[in-house]
């Protein structure tokens, strides 16, 4: 019963309701679905990911505050 209504993170609203009017940072944003959902609710969003292709895709979608993490060491 503790998991009634549970949805995996990144699916619909995930585990927690999404906030509005905040600054949000997602580390390891992957496809960017959560970033998109947060931005749609008026949040100022930031993201960081190690996948350069993911970073470039997010920037192509208009996300400006996106960082590429270098984890090569």
CSV table of N, CA, C and O in Angstrom, one decimal:
chain,number,residue,atom,x,y,z
A,1,UNK,N,0.8,-1.2,0.0
A,1,UNK,CA,0.0,0.0,0.0
A,1,UNK,C,0.8,1.3,0.0
A,1,UNK,O,0.4,2.3,-0.4
A,2,UNK,N,2.1,1.2,0.5
A,2,UNK,CA,3.0,2.3,0.5
A,2,UNK,C,3.3,2.8,-0.9
A,2,UNK,O,3.6,4.0,-1.1
A,3,UNK,N,3.1,2.0,-1.9
A,3,UNK,CA,3.5,2.3,-3.2
A,3,UNK,C,2.3,2.6,-4.1
A,3,UNK,O,2.4,2.7,-5.3
A,4,UNK,N,1.1,2.7,-3.5
A,4,UNK,CA,-0.1,3.1,-4.3
A,4,UNK,C,0.2,4.5,-5.0
A,4,UNK,O,0.6,5.4,-4.3
A,5,UNK,N,-0.1,4.5,-6.2
A,5,UNK,CA,0.1,5.8,-7.0
A,5,UNK,C,1.5,6.0,-7.4
A,5,UNK,O,1.9,7.1,-7.9
A,6,UNK,N,2.4,5.1,-7.1
A,6,UNK,CA,3.9,5.3,-7.4
A,6,UNK,C,4.1,5.3,-8.9
A,6,UNK,O,3.5,4.5,-9.6
A,7,UNK,N,4.9,6.2,-9.3
A,7,UNK,CA,5.3,6.3,-10.7
A,7,UNK,C,6.8,6.5,-10.7
A,7,UNK,O,7.3,7.3,-9.9
A,8,UNK,N,7.5,5.7,-11.5
A,8,UNK,CA,9.0,5.9,-11.6
A,8,UNK,C,9.4,7.3,-12.0
A,8,UNK,O,8.7,7.9,-12.7
A,9,UNK,N,10.5,7.8,-11.4
A,9,UNK,CA,11.0,9.1,-11.8
A,9,UNK,C,11.2,9.2,-13.3
A,9,UNK,O,11.6,8.3,-13.9
A,10,UNK,N,10.8,10.3,-13.8
A,10,UNK,CA,10.9,10.5,-15.3
A,10,UNK,C,9.6,10.1,-16.0
A,10,UNK,O,9.5,10.3,-17.2
A,11,UNK,N,8.7,9.4,-15.3
A,11,UNK,CA,7.5,9.0,-16.0
A,11,UNK,C,6.3,9.8,-15.3
A,11,UNK,O,6.2,9.8,-14.1
A,12,UNK,N,5.6,10.5,-16.2
A,12,UNK,CA,4.6,11.4,-15.7
A,12,UNK,C,5.2,12.4,-14.7
A,12,UNK,O,6.2,13.1,-15.0
A,13,UNK,N,4.7,12.5,-13.5
A,13,UNK,CA,5.3,13.4,-12.5
A,13,UNK,C,6.3,12.7,-11.6
A,13,UNK,O,6.9,13.3,-10.7
A,14,UNK,N,6.5,11.4,-11.8
A,14,UNK,CA,7.5,10.7,-11.0
A,14,UNK,C,7.0,10.5,-9.6
A,14,UNK,O,5.9,10.5,-9.3
A,15,UNK,N,8.0,10.4,-8.6
A,15,UNK,CA,7.7,10.1,-7.3
A,15,UNK,C,7.1,11.3,-6.5
A,15,UNK,O,6.2,11.2,-5.7
A,16,UNK,N,7.6,12.5,-6.8
A,16,UNK,CA,7.2,13.7,-6.1
A,16,UNK,C,6.5,14.6,-7.0
A,16,UNK,O,6.8,14.7,-8.2
A,17,UNK,N,5.6,15.4,-6.5
A,17,UNK,CA,5.0,16.5,-7.3
A,17,UNK,C,6.0,17.5,-7.8
A,17,UNK,O,7.0,17.8,-7.0
A,18,UNK,N,5.9,18.0,-9.0
A,18,UNK,CA,6.9,18.9,-9.5
A,18,UNK,C,6.6,20.3,-8.9
A,18,UNK,O,5.5,20.8,-8.9
A,19,UNK,N,7.7,21.0,-8.5
A,19,UNK,CA,7.5,22.4,-7.9
A,19,UNK,C,7.3,23.4,-9.0
A,19,UNK,O,7.5,23.1,-10.2
A,20,UNK,N,6.9,24.6,-8.6
A,20,UNK,CA,6.7,25.7,-9.5
A,20,UNK,C,7.4,26.9,-8.9
A,20,UNK,O,7.4,27.1,-7.7
A,21,UNK,N,8.0,27.7,-9.8
A,21,UNK,CA,8.6,28.9,-9.5
A,21,UNK,C,9.9,28.8,-8.7
A,21,UNK,O,10.2,29.6,-7.8
A,22,UNK,N,10.7,27.7,-8.9
A,22,UNK,CA,12.0,27.5,-8.2
A,22,UNK,C,13.1,27.4,-9.2
A,22,UNK,O,12.9,27.3,-10.4
A,23,UNK,N,14.3,27.4,-8.7
A,23,UNK,CA,15.5,27.0,-9.5
A,23,UNK,C,15.7,25.5,-9.2
A,23,UNK,O,15.8,25.1,-8.1
A,24,UNK,N,15.9,24.8,-10.3
A,24,UNK,CA,16.0,23.3,-10.2
A,24,UNK,C,17.3,22.8,-10.9
A,24,UNK,O,17.5,23.3,-12.1
A,25,UNK,N,18.0,22.0,-10.3
A,25,UNK,CA,19.2,21.4,-10.9
A,25,UNK,C,19.0,19.9,-11.0
A,25,UNK,O,18.7,19.2,-10.0
A,26,UNK,N,19.2,19.3,-12.2
A,26,UNK,CA,19.1,17.9,-12.4
A,26,UNK,C,20.5,17.4,-12.9
A,26,UNK,O,21.0,17.9,-13.9
A,27,UNK,N,21.1,16.6,-12.1
A,27,UNK,CA,22.4,16.0,-12.5
A,27,UNK,C,22.2,14.6,-13.1
A,27,UNK,O,21.5,13.8,-12.5
A,28,UNK,N,22.6,14.5,-14.3
A,28,UNK,CA,22.4,13.2,-15.1
A,28,UNK,C,21.0,13.3,-15.7
A,28,UNK,O,20.1,12.4,-15.4
A,29,UNK,N,20.7,14.3,-16.5
A,29,UNK,CA,19.3,14.5,-16.9
A,29,UNK,C,18.9,13.6,-18.1
A,29,UNK,O,17.7,13.6,-18.4
A,30,UNK,N,19.8,12.9,-18.7
A,30,UNK,CA,19.4,11.9,-19.7
A,30,UNK,C,18.6,12.5,-20.9
A,30,UNK,O,19.1,13.5,-21.5
A,31,UNK,N,17.4,12.1,-21.1
A,31,UNK,CA,16.6,12.6,-22.2
A,31,UNK,C,16.1,14.0,-22.0
A,31,UNK,O,15.6,14.6,-22.9
A,32,UNK,N,16.1,14.5,-20.8
A,32,UNK,CA,15.7,15.8,-20.5
A,32,UNK,C,14.2,16.0,-20.2
A,32,UNK,O,13.6,17.1,-20.1
A,33,UNK,N,13.5,14.8,-20.1
A,33,UNK,CA,12.0,14.9,-19.8
A,33,UNK,C,11.7,15.6,-18.5
A,33,UNK,O,10.7,16.4,-18.5
A,34,UNK,N,12.4,15.4,-17.5
A,34,UNK,CA,12.2,16.1,-16.2
A,34,UNK,C,12.5,17.6,-16.4
A,34,UNK,O,11.7,18.4,-15.9
A,35,UNK,N,13.6,17.9,-17.1
A,35,UNK,CA,13.9,19.3,-17.3
A,35,UNK,C,12.8,20.0,-18.0
A,35,UNK,O,12.4,21.1,-17.7
A,36,UNK,N,12.2,19.3,-19.1
A,36,UNK,CA,11.1,19.9,-19.8
A,36,UNK,C,9.9,20.1,-19.0
A,36,UNK,O,9.2,21.1,-19.0
A,37,UNK,N,9.6,19.1,-18.1
A,37,UNK,CA,8.4,19.2,-17.3
A,37,UNK,C,8.6,20.4,-16.2
A,37,UNK,O,7.6,21.1,-16.0
A,38,UNK,N,9.8,20.5,-15.7
A,38,UNK,CA,10.1,21.6,-14.7
A,38,UNK,C,10.0,22.9,-15.4
A,38,UNK,O,9.4,23.9,-14.9
A,39,UNK,N,10.5,23.0,-16.6
A,39,UNK,CA,10.5,24.3,-17.3
A,39,UNK,C,9.1,24.7,-17.7
A,39,UNK,O,8.7,25.9,-17.6
A,40,UNK,N,8.3,23.7,-18.1
A,40,UNK,CA,6.9,24.0,-18.4
A,40,UNK,C,6.1,24.5,-17.2
A,40,UNK,O,5.0,25.2,-17.4
A,41,UNK,N,6.5,24.3,-16.0
A,41,UNK,CA,5.9,24.8,-14.8
A,41,UNK,C,6.5,26.1,-14.3
A,41,UNK,O,6.2,26.6,-13.2
A,42,UNK,N,7.3,26.7,-15.2
A,42,UNK,CA,7.8,28.1,-14.9
A,42,UNK,C,9.1,28.1,-14.1
A,42,UNK,O,9.4,29.1,-13.5
A,43,UNK,N,9.7,26.9,-13.9
A,43,UNK,CA,10.9,26.9,-13.1
A,43,UNK,C,12.1,27.3,-14.0
A,43,UNK,O,12.2,27.2,-15.2
A,44,UNK,N,13.2,27.8,-13.3
A,44,UNK,CA,14.5,28.1,-13.9
A,44,UNK,C,15.3,26.8,-13.8
A,44,UNK,O,15.6,26.4,-12.6
A,45,UNK,N,15.6,26.2,-14.9
A,45,UNK,CA,16.2,24.9,-14.8
A,45,UNK,C,17.6,24.9,-15.2
A,45,UNK,O,18.1,25.6,-16.1
A,46,UNK,N,18.4,24.0,-14.6
A,46,UNK,CA,19.8,23.8,-14.8
A,46,UNK,C,20.0,22.3,-14.9
A,46,UNK,O,19.4,21.5,-14.3
A,47,UNK,N,20.9,21.9,-15.8
A,47,UNK,CA,21.2,20.5,-16.0
A,47,UNK,C,22.7,20.2,-16.2
A,47,UNK,O,23.4,21.0,-16.7
A,48,UNK,N,23.1,19.0,-15.8
A,48,UNK,CA,24.5,18.6,-16.0
A,48,UNK,C,24.4,17.1,-16.4
A,48,UNK,O,23.7,16.3,-15.8
A,49,UNK,N,25.2,16.7,-17.4
A,49,UNK,CA,25.3,15.3,-17.8
A,49,UNK,C,26.7,15.0,-18.4
A,49,UNK,O,27.3,15.9,-18.9
A,50,UNK,N,27.1,13.8,-18.3
A,50,UNK,CA,28.4,13.4,-18.8
A,50,UNK,C,28.3,13.0,-20.3
A,50,UNK,O,29.3,13.0,-21.0
A,51,UNK,N,27.1,12.8,-20.8
A,51,UNK,CA,26.9,12.5,-22.2
A,51,UNK,C,26.9,13.8,-23.1
A,51,UNK,O,25.9,14.5,-23.0
A,52,UNK,N,27.9,14.0,-23.9
A,52,UNK,CA,28.0,15.2,-24.7
A,52,UNK,C,26.8,15.2,-25.7
A,52,UNK,O,26.2,16.3,-25.9
A,53,UNK,N,26.4,14.1,-26.2
A,53,UNK,CA,25.3,14.0,-27.1
A,53,UNK,C,24.0,14.5,-26.4
A,53,UNK,O,23.1,15.2,-27.0
A,54,UNK,N,23.8,14.1,-25.1
A,54,UNK,CA,22.7,14.5,-24.4
A,54,UNK,C,22.7,16.0,-24.1
A,54,UNK,O,21.7,16.7,-24.1
A,55,UNK,N,23.9,16.6,-23.8
A,55,UNK,CA,24.0,18.0,-23.5
A,55,UNK,C,23.7,18.8,-24.8
A,55,UNK,O,22.9,19.8,-24.8
A,56,UNK,N,24.2,18.3,-25.9
A,56,UNK,CA,23.9,19.0,-27.2
A,56,UNK,C,22.4,18.9,-27.6
A,56,UNK,O,21.9,19.9,-28.0
A,57,UNK,N,21.8,17.8,-27.3
A,57,UNK,CA,20.4,17.7,-27.6
A,57,UNK,C,19.5,18.6,-26.7
A,57,UNK,O,18.6,19.2,-27.2
A,58,UNK,N,19.9,18.7,-25.4
A,58,UNK,CA,19.2,19.6,-24.5
A,58,UNK,C,19.4,21.1,-25.0
A,58,UNK,O,18.4,21.9,-25.0
A,59,UNK,N,20.6,21.4,-25.4
A,59,UNK,CA,20.8,22.8,-25.9
A,59,UNK,C,20.0,23.1,-27.1
A,59,UNK,O,19.5,24.2,-27.3
A,60,UNK,N,19.9,22.1,-28.0
A,60,UNK,CA,19.1,22.2,-29.2
A,60,UNK,C,17.6,22.4,-28.9
A,60,UNK,O,16.9,23.0,-29.7
A,61,UNK,N,17.2,22.0,-27.7
A,61,UNK,CA,15.8,22.2,-27.3
A,61,UNK,C,15.6,23.5,-26.6
A,61,UNK,O,14.5,23.8,-26.1
A,62,UNK,N,16.7,24.3,-26.6
A,62,UNK,CA,16.5,25.6,-26.0
A,62,UNK,C,16.9,25.8,-24.6
A,62,UNK,O,16.8,26.8,-24.0
A,63,UNK,N,17.5,24.7,-24.0
A,63,UNK,CA,18.0,24.8,-22.6
A,63,UNK,C,19.3,25.5,-22.6
A,63,UNK,O,20.2,25.1,-23.3
A,64,UNK,N,19.4,26.6,-21.9
A,64,UNK,CA,20.7,27.4,-21.9
A,64,UNK,C,21.6,27.0,-20.7
A,64,UNK,O,22.8,27.1,-20.9
A,65,UNK,N,21.1,26.6,-19.6
A,65,UNK,CA,21.9,26.4,-18.4
A,65,UNK,C,22.3,24.9,-18.3
A,65,UNK,O,21.9,24.2,-17.3
A,66,UNK,N,23.0,24.4,-19.3
A,66,UNK,CA,23.3,23.0,-19.4
A,66,UNK,C,24.8,22.9,-19.4
A,66,UNK,O,25.5,23.5,-20.2
A,67,UNK,N,25.3,22.0,-18.5
A,67,UNK,CA,26.8,21.8,-18.4
A,67,UNK,C,27.1,20.3,-18.8
A,67,UNK,O,26.4,19.4,-18.5
A,68,UNK,N,28.3,20.2,-19.5
A,68,UNK,CA,28.8,18.9,-19.8
A,68,UNK,C,29.8,18.5,-18.7
A,68,UNK,O,30.8,19.3,-18.5
A,69,UNK,N,29.6,17.4,-18.1
A,69,UNK,CA,30.5,16.9,-17.0
A,69,UNK,C,31.6,16.1,-17.6
A,69,UNK,O,31.3,15.1,-18.3
A,70,UNK,N,32.8,16.4,-17.3
A,70,UNK,CA,34.0,15.5,-17.8
A,70,UNK,C,34.3,14.6,-16.7
A,70,UNK,O,34.8,15.0,-15.6
A,71,UNK,N,34.1,13.3,-16.9
A,71,UNK,CA,34.3,12.3,-15.9
A,71,UNK,C,35.4,11.4,-16.3
A,71,UNK,O,35.5,10.2,-15.9
A,72,UNK,N,36.3,11.9,-17.2
A,72,UNK,CA,37.4,11.0,-17.8
A,72,UNK,C,38.5,10.6,-16.8
A,72,UNK,O,39.2,9.7,-17.1
A,73,UNK,N,38.6,11.2,-15.7
A,73,UNK,CA,39.7,10.8,-14.8
A,73,UNK,C,39.3,9.7,-13.9
A,73,UNK,O,38.3,9.5,-13.4
